[in-house]
Short mmCIF file of N, CA and C in Angstrom, two decimals:
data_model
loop_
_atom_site.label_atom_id
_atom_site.label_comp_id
_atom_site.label_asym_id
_atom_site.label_seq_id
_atom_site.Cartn_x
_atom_site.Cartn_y
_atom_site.Cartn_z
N UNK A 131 96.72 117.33 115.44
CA UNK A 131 95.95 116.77 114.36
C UNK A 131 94.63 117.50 114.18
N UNK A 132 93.95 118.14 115.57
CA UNK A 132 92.57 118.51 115.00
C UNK A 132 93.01 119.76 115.09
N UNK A 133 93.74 121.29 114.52
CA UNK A 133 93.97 121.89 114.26
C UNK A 133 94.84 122.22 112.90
N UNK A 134 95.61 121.22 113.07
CA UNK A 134 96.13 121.28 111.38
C UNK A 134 97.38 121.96 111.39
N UNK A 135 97.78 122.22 112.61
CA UNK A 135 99.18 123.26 112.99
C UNK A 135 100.37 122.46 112.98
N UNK A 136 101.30 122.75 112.07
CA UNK A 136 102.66 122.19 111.72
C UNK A 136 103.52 122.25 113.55
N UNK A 137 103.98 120.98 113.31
CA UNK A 137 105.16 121.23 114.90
C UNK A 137 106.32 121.24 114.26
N UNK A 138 107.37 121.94 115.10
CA UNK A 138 108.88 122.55 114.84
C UNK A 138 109.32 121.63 116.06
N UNK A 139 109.75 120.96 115.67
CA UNK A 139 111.13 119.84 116.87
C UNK A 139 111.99 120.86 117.30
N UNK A 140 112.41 121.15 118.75
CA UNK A 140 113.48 121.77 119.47
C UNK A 140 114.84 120.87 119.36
N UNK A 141 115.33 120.80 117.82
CA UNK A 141 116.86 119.92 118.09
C UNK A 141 117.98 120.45 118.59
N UNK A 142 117.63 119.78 119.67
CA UNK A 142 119.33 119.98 120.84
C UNK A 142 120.03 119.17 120.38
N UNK A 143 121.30 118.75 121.25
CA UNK A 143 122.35 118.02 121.44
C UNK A 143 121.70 116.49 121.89
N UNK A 144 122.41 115.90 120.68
CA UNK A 144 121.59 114.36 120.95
C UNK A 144 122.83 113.75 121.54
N UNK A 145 122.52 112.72 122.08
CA UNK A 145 123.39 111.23 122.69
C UNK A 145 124.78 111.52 121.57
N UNK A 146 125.33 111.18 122.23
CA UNK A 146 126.91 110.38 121.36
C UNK A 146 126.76 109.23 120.81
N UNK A 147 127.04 109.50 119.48
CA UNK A 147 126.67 108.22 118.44
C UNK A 147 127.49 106.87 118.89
N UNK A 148 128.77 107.18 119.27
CA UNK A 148 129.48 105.93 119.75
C UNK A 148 128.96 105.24 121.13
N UNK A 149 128.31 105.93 121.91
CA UNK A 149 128.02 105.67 123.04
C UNK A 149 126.62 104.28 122.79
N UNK A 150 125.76 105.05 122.19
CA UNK A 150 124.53 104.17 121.97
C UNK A 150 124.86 102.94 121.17
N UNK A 151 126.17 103.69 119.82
CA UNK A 151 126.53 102.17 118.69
C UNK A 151 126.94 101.11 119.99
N UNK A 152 127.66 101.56 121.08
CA UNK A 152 128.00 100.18 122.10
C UNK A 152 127.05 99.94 122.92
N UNK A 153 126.09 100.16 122.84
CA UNK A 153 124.78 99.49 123.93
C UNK A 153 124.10 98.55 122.99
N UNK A 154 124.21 98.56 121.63
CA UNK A 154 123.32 97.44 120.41
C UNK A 154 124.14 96.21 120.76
N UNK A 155 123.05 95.52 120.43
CA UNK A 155 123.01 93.84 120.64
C UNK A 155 123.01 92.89 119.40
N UNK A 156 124.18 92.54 119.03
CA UNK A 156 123.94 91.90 117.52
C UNK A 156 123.18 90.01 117.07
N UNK A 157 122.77 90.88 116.24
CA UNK A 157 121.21 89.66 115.74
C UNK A 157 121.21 88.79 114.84
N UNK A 158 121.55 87.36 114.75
CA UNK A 158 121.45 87.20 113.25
C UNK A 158 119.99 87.08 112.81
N UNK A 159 119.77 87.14 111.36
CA UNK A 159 118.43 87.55 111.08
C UNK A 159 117.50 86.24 111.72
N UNK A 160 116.40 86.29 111.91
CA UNK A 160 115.66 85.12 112.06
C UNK A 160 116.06 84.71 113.44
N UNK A 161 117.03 85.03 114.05
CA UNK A 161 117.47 84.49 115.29
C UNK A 161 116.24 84.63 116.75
N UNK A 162 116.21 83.49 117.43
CA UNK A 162 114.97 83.95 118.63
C UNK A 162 115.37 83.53 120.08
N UNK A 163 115.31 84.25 121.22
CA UNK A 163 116.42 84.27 121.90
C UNK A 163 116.19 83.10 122.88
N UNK A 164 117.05 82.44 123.90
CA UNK A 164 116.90 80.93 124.19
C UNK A 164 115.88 80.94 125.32
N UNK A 165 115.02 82.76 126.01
CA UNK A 165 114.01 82.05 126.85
C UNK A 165 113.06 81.99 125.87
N UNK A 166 111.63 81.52 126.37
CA UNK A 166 110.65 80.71 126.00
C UNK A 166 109.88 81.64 125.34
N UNK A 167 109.67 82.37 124.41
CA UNK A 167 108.21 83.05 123.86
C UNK A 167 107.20 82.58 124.11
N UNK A 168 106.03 83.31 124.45
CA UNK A 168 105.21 82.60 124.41
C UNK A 168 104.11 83.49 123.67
N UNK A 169 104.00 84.94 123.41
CA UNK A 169 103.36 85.64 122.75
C UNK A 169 103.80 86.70 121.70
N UNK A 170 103.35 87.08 120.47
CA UNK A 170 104.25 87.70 119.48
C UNK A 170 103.18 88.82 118.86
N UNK A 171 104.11 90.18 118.99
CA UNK A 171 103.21 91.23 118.91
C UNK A 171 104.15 92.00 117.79
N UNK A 172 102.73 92.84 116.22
CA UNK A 172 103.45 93.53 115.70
C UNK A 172 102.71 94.83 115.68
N UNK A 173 104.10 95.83 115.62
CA UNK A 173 103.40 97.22 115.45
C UNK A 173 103.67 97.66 113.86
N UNK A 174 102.82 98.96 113.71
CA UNK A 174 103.29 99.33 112.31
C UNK A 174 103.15 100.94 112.26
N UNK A 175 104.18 101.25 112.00
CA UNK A 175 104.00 103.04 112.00
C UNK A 175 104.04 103.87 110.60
N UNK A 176 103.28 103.98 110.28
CA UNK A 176 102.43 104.57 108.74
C UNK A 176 102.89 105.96 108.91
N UNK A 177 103.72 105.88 107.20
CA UNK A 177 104.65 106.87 106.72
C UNK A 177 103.77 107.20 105.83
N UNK A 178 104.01 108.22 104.47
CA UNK A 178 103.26 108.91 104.19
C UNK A 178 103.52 108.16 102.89
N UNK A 179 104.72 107.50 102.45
CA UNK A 179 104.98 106.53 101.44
C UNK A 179 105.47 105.37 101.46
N UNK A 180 105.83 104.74 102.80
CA UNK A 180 105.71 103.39 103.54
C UNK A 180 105.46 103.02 104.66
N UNK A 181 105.50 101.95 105.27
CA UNK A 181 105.31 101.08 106.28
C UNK A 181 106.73 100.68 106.59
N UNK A 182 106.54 100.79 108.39
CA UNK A 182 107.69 100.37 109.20
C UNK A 182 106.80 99.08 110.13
N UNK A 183 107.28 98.00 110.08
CA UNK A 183 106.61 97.13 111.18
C UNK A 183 107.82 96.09 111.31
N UNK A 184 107.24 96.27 112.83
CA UNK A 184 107.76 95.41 114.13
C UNK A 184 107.75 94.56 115.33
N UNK A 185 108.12 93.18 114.07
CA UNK A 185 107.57 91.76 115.61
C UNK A 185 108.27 91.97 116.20
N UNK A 186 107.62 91.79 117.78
CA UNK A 186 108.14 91.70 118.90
C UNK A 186 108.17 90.10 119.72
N UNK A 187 108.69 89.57 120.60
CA UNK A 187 108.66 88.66 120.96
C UNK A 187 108.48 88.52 122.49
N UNK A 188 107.62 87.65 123.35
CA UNK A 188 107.54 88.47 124.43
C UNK A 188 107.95 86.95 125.78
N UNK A 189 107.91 87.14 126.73
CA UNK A 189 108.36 86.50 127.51
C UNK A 189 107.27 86.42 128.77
N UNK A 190 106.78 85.14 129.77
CA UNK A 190 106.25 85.27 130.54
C UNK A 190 106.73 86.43 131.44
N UNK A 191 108.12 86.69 131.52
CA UNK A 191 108.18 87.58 132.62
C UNK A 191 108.11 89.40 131.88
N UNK A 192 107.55 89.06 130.73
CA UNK A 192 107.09 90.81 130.36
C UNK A 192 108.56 90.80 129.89
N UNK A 193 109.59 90.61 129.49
CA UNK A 193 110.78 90.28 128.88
C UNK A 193 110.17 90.46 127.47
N UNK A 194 110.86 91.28 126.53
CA UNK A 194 110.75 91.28 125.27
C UNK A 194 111.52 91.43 123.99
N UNK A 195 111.76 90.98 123.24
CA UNK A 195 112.57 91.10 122.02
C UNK A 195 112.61 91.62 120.85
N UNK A 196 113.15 92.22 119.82
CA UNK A 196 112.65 92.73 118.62
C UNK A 196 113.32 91.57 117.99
N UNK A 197 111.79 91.18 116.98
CA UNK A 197 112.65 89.96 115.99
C UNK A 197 112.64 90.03 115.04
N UNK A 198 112.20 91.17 114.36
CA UNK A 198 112.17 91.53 112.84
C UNK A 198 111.71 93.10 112.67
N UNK A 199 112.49 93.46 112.20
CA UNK A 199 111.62 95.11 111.74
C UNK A 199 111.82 95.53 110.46
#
């Protein structure tokens, strides 16, 4: 950023798409999971023509959830 110098990504060989599609966890929307929340955190990562943001849901034991993005 304080030089102004463009970065070039080294794209290798990524993950196997089927591999990761079977590690997802399916959500219905609005759904919140049966331990206890007790604190709710959002991030937001600023695009150059939108916004991505993401509540999180969090758990006494540092346990956390995505509950909306």
């Amino acid at each position: 950023l304080k030089l102004g110098v463009a970065y070039e990504a080294d794209i290798g060989e990524g993950p196997d798409v089927d591999v990761v599609t079977a590690l997802a966890e399916v959500w219905k929307p609005g759904a919140i999971p049966a331990k206890r929340i007790v604190l709710l955190t959002a991030g937001v990562d600023v695009q150059q023509t939108w916004l991505a943001v993401q509540i999180v849901g969090w758990s006494e034991g540092d346990e956390a959830w995505t509950l909306a993005w």
